[in-house]
Short mmCIF file of C-alpha atoms and ligand atoms in Angstrom, two decimals:
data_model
loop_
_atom_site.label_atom_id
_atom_site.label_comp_id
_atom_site.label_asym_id
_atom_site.label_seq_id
_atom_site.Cartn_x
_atom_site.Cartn_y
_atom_site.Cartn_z
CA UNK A 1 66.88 124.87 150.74
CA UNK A 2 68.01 122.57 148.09
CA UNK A 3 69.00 123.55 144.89
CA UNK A 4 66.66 121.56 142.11
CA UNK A 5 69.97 121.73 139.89
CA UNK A 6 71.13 119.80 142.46
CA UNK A 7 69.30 116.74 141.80
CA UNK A 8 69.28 113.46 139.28
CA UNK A 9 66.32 112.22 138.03
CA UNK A 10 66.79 109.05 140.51
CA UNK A 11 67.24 111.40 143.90
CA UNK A 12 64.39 113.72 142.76
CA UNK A 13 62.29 110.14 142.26
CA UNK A 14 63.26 109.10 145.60
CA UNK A 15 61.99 112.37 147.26
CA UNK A 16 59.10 112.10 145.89
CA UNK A 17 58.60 108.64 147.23
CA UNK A 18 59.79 109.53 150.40
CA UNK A 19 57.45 112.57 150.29
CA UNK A 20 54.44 110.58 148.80
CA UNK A 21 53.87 112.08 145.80
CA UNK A 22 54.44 109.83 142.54
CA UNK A 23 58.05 109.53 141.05
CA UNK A 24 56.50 110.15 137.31
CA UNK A 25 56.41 113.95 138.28
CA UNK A 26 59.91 113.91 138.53
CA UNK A 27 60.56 113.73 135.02
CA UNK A 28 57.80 116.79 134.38
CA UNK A 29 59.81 118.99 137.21
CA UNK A 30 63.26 118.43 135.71
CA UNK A 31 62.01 118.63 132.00
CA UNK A 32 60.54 122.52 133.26
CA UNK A 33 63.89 123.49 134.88
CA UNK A 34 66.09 122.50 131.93
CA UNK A 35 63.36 124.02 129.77
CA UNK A 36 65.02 127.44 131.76
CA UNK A 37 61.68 127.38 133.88
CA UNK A 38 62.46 128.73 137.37
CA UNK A 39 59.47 129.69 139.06
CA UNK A 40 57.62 126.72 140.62
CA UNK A 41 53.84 128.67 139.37
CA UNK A 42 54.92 128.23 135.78
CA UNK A 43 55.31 124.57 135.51
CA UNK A 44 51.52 123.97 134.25
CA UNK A 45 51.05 120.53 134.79
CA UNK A 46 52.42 119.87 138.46
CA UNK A 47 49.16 119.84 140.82
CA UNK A 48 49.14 123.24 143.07
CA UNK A 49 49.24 121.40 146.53
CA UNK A 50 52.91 119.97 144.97
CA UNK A 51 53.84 122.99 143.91
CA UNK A 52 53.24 124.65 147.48
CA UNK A 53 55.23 121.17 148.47
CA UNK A 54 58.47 122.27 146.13
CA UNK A 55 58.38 125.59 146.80
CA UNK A 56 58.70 124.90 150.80
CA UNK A 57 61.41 122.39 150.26
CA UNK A 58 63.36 123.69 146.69
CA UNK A 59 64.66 126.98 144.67
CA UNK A 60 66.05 126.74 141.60
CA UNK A 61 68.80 128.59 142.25
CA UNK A 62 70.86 130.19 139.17
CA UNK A 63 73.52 132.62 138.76
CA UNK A 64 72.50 136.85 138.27
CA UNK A 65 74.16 137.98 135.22
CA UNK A 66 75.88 140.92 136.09
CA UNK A 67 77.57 142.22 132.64
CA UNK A 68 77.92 141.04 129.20
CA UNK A 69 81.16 141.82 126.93
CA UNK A 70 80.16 141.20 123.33
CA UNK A 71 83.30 141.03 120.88
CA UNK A 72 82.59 143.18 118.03
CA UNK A 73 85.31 140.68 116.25
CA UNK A 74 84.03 137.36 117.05
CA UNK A 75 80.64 137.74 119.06
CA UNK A 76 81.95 136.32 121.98
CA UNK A 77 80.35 136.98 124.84
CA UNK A 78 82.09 137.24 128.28
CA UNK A 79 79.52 136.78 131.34
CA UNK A 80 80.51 137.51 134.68
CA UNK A 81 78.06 135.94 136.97
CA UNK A 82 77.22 136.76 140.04
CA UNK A 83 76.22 133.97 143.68
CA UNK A 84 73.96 134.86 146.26
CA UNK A 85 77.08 134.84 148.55
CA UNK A 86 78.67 137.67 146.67
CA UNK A 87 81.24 135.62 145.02
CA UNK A 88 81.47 136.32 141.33
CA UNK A 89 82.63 133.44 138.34
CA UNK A 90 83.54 134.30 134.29
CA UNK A 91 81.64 131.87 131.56
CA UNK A 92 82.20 132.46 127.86
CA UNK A 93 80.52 132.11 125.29
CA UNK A 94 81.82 131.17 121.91
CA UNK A 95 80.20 130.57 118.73
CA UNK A 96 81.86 128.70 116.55
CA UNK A 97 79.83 127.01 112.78
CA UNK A 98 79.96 123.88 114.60
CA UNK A 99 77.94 125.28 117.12
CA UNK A 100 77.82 127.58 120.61
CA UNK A 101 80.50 126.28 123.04
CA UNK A 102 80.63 127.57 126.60
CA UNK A 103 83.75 127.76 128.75
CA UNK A 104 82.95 127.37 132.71
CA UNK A 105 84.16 127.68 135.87
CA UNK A 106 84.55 124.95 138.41
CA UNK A 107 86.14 126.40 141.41
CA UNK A 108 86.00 130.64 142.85
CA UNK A 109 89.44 130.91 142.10
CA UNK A 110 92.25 128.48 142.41
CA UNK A 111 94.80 127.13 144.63
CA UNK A 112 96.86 125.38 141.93
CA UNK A 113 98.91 129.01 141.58
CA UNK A 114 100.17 129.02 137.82
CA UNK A 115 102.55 131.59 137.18
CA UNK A 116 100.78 132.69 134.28
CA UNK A 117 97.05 132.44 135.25
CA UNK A 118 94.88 135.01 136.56
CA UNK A 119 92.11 132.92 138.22
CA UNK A 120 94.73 131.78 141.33
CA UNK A 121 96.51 135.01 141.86
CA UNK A 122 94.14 134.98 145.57
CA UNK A 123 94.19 131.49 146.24
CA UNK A 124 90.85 129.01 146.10
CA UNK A 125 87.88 130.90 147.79
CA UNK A 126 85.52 127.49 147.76
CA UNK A 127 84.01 125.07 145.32
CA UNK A 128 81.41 125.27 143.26
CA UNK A 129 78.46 123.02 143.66
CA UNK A 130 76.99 120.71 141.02
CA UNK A 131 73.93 123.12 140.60
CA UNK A 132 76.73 126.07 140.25
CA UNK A 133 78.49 124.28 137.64
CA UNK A 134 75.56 123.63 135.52
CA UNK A 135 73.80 126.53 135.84
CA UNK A 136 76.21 128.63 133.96
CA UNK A 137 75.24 126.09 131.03
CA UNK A 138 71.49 127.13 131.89
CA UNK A 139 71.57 131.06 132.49
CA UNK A 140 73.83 131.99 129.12
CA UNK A 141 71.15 129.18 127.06
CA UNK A 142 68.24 131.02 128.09
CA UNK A 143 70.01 134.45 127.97
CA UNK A 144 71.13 133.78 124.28
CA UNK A 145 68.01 131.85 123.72
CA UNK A 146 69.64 128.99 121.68
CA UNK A 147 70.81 125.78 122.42
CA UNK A 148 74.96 125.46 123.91
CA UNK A 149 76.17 122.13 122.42
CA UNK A 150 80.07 121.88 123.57
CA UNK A 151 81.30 122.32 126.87
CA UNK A 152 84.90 123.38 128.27
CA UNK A 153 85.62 122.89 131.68
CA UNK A 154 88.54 125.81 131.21
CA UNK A 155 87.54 128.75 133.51
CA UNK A 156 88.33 129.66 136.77
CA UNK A 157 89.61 126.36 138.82
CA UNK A 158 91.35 122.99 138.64
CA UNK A 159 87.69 120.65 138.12
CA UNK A 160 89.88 117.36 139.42
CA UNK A 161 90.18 119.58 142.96
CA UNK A 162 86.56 120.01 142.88
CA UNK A 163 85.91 116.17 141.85
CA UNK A 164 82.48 115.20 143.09
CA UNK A 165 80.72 117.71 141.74
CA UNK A 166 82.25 118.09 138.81
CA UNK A 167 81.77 114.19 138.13
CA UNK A 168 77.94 114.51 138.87
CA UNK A 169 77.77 117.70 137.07
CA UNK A 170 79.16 115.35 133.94
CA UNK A 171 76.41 112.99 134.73
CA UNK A 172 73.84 115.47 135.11
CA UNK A 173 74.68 117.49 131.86
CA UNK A 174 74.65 114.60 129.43
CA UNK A 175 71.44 113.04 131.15
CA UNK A 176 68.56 113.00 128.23
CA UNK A 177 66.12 114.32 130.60
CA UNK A 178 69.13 117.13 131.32
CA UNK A 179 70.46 119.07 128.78
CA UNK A 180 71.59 116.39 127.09
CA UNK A 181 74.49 117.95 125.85
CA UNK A 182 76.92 114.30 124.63
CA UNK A 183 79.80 113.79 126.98
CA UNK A 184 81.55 113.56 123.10
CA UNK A 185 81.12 117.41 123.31
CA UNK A 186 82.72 118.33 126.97
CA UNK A 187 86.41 119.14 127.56
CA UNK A 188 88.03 118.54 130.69
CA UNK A 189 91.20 120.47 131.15
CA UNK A 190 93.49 119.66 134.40
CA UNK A 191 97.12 120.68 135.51
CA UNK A 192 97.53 117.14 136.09
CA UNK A 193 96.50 115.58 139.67
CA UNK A 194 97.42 112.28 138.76
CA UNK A 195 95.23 110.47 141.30
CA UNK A 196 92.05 111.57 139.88
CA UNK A 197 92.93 111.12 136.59
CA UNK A 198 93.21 107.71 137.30
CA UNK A 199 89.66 107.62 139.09
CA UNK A 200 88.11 109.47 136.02
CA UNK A 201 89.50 106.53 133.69
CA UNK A 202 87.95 104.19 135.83
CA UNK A 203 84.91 106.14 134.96
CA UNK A 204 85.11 104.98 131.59
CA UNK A 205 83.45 108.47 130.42
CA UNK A 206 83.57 109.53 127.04
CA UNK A 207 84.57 113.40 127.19
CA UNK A 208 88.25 114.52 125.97
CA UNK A 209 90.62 114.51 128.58
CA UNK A 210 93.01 118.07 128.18
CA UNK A 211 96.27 118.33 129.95
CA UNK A 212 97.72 121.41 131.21
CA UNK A 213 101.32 120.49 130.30
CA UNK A 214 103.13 123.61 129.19
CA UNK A 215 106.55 122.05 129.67
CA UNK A 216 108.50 119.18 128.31
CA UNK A 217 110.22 118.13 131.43
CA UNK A 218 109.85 118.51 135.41
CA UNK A 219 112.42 121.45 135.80
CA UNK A 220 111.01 123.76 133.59
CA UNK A 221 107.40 123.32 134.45
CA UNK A 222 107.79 123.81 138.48
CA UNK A 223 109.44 127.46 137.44
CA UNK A 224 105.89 127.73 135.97
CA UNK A 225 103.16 125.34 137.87
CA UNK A 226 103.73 124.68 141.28
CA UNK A 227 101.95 121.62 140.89
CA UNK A 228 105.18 119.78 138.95
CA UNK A 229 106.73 119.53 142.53
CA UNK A 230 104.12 116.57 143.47
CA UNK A 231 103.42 115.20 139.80
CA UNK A 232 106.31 114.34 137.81
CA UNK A 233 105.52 114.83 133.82
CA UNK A 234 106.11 110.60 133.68
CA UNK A 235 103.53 110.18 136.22
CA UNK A 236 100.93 112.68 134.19
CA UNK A 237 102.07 110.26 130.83
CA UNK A 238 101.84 106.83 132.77
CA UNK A 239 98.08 107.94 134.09
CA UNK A 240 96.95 109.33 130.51
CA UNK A 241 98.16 106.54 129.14
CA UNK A 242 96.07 104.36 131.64
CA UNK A 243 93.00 106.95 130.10
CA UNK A 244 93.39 105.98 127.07
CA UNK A 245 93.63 102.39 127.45
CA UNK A 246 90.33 102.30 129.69
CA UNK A 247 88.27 104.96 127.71
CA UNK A 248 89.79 104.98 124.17
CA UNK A 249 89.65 108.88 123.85
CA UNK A 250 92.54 110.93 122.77
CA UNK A 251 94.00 113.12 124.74
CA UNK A 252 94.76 116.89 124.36
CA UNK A 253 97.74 118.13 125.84
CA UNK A 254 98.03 121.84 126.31
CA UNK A 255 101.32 124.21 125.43
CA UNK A 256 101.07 127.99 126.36
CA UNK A 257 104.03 129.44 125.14
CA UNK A 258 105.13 131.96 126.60
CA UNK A 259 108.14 133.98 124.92
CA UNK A 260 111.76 132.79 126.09
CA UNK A 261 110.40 130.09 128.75
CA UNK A 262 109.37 127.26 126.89
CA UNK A 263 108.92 128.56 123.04
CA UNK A 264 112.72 127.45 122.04
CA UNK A 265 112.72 124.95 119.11
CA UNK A 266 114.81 122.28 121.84
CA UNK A 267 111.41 122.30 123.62
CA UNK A 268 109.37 121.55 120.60
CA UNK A 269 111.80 118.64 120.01
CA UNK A 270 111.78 117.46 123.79
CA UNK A 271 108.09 117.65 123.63
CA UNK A 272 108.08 116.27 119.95
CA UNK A 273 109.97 113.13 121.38
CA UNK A 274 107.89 112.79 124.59
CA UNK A 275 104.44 112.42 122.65
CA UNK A 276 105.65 111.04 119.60
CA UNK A 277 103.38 107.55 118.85
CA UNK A 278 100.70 108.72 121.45
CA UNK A 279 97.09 108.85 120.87
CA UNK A 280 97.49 112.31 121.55
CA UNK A 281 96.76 115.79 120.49
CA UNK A 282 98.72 119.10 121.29
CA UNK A 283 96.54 122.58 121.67
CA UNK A 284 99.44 125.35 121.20
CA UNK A 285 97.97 128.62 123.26
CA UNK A 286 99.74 131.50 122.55
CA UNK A 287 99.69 132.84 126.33
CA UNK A 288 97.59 135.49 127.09
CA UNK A 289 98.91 138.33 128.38
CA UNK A 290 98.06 139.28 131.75
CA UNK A 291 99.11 142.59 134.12
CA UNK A 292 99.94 141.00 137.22
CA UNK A 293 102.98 139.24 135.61
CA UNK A 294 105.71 139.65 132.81
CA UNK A 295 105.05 136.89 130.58
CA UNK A 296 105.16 137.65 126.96
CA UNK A 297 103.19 136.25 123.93
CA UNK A 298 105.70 134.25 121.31
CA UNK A 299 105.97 135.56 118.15
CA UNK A 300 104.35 134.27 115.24
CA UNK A 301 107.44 132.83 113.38
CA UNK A 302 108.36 130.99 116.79
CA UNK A 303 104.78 129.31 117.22
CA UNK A 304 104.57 128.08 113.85
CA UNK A 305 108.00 127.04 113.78
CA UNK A 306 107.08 124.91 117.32
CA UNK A 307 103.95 124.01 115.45
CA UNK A 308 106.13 122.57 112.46
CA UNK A 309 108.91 120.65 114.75
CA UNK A 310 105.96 119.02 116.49
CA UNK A 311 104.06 117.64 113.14
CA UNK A 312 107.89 116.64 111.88
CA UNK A 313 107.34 114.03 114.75
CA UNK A 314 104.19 113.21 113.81
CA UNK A 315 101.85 114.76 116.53
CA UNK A 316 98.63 116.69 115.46
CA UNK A 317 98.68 120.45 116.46
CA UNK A 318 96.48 122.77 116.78
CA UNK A 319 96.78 126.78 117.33
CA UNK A 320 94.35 128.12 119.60
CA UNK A 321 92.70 130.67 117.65
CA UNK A 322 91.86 133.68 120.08
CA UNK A 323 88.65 134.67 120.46
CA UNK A 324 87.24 137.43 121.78
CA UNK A 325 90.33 139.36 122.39
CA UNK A 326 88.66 143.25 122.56
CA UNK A 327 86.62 142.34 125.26
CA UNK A 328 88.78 141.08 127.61
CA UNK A 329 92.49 140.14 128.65
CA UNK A 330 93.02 136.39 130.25
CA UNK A 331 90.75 134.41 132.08
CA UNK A 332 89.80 135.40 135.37
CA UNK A 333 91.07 138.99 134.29
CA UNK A 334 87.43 140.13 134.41
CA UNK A 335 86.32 139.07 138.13
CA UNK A 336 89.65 140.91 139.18
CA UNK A 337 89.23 144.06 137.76
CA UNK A 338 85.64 144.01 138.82
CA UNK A 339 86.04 143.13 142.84
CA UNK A 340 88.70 145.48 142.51
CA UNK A 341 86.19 148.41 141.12
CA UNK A 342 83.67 147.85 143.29
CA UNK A 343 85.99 147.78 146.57
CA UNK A 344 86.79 150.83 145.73
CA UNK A 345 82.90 152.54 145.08
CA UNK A 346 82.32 150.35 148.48
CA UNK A 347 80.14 148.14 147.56
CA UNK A 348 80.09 144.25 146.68
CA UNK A 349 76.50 143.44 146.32
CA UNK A 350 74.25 143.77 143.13
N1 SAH B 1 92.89 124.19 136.12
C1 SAH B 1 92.66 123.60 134.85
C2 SAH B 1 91.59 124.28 134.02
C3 SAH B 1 91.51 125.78 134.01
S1 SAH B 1 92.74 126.66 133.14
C4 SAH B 1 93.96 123.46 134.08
O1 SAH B 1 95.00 123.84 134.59
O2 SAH B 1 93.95 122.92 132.98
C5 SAH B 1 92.45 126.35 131.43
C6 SAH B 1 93.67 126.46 130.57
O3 SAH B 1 94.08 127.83 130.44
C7 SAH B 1 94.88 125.73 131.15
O4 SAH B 1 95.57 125.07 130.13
C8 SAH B 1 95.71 126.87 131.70
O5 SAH B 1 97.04 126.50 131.87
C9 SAH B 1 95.47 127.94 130.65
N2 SAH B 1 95.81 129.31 131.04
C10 SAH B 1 95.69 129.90 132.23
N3 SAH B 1 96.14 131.17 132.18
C11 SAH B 1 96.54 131.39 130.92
C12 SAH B 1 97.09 132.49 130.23
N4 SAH B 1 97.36 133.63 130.85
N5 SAH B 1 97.38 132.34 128.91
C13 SAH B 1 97.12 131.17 128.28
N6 SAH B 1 96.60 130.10 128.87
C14 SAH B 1 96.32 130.20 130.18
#
């Protein structure tokens, strides 16, 4: 069965051709599911015999909600989803003046194996599909019953491993007859595959581009991203720089720092010197602290003092404020702990 979520406007038009039924019910359909209809009987004005006709050939297929963490500090909301194949994913919610912003998965796992991250500690189990992607959008909105108007593409994954369907799930997300949330309002983040990123510019899209840097040069970030070993840091700068020239958009390069690896004040000025002039924007993450590793937070004094030797060379900086922080530890922290609780009662089903 295919998954309505699945589907642009144009391929659900040309089923309906094909199935001889007129295209112009296409646009009622799709305006139902991203209404958060998802029983076929409740759209009111599709004809029964095509409703009989979408319920043989469709589902609209989202996520079960299996817990929600609320943050008693922030209300942020932590929702660990669950697939019909038993595979469990992490969204969050945040809610910020500017609006509700949702962080998403795009992968079950990883195989990009950070040191630091939690989501690749097991490797990449698959890929999620377009309608998997979006429908974390679609389950928390109807959950919290208000609209979601910025997206992250930050949880579990690497989204330039998962490519198609991440592009179409850009496509399908901004679409007016979607849920029309602007591309102006969706984050990518990537460790850097340099290939794609050149693809994407050629895109010409207008979401923010977010590197996964975390290093100023190619020796320290392979002891901390495997991935440095086939994409040198000049490679990442000549292909963002190509990004910029095609789409215009500044990019947002990421820093976890991470106490007595990459937190000295020669770092901020290697880092300092390698942006400096770039249409460019650095996100300082102090690193959340997970169990499976030894990687300690910086102190206070040391991020501000990076924060300072960056804006002495002119870059805008950022500290990512934390949010949610009694509900949960690092990404991909939740999915662990749970899998591992449930091995242990026997039983991985809901
Ligand atoms: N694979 C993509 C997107 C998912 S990770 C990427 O690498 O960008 C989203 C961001 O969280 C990345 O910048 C990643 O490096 C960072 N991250 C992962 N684990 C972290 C941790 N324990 N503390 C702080 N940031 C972390």
């Amino acid at each position: 069965m295919n998954n309505l979520l699945d589907y642009t406007l144009e391929e659900l038009k040309t089923w309906m051709k094909e199935n001889n039924e007129s295209a112009f019910r296409s646009t009622q359909i799709l305006s139902w599911v991203y209404k958060g209809i998802n029983e076929f009987d409740n759209m009111k004005n599709i004809p029964k015999p095509l409703i009989s006709k979408l319920k043989e050939n469709f589902t609209i297929s989202l996520p079960t909600i299996i817990e929600v963490y609320k943050s008693d500090i922030d209300g942020t909301e932590k929702f660990l989803l669950g697939f019909e194949d038993g595979n469990l994913i992490e969204s969050v919610l945040m809610r910020y003046k500017h609006g509700n912003s949702i962080c998403i998965s795009t992968q079950i796992g990883c195989a990009m194996g950070c040191k630091f991250c939690a989501s690749t500690i097991e490797g990449r189990v698959r890929n999620l599909t377009t309608a998997e992607i979006l429908a974390q959008v679609l389950v928390v909105q109807n959950y919290i019953n208000e609209r979601i108007s910025n997206i992250v593409l930050m949880g579990s994954g690497e989204p330039l491993d998962n490519y198609d369907n991440v592009i179409k799930f850009l496509e399908l997300v901004s679409a007016d007859y979607g849920l029309n949330i602007g591309q102006r309002h969706i984050t990518l983040s990537t460790c850097g595959l340099v290939p794609k990123i050149y693809e994407l510019a050629d895109k010409k899209l207008s979401i923010t581009l977010a590197i996964s840097l975390h290093a100023f040069s190619d020796e320290k970030r392979k002891e901390i991203m495997p991935i440095a070993n086939k994409y040198s840091i000049e490679e990442i700068m000549k292909s963002c720089k190509y990004y910029i020239s095609k789409t215009n958009r500044r990019i947002t390069f990421e820093y976890a720092l991470v106490k007595d690896v990459n937190d000295g004040r020669e770092d901020a000025k290697a880092l300092g010197k390698l942006l400096k002039g770039m249409l460019c924007h650095v996100n300082l993450i102090p690193v959340n602290e997970i169990k499976e590793n030894t990687f300690k937070r910086s102190s206070k004094k040391t991020i501000d003092d990076f924060s300072e030797i960056l804006k002495s060379h002119g870059i805008e900086v950022t500290i990512r404020r934390e949010m949610g922080s009694d509900i949960n530890a690092a990404c991909g922290q939740l999915r662990r702990s749970y899998i591992k609780t449930q091995k242990i009662e026997g039983r991985m089903k809901w």
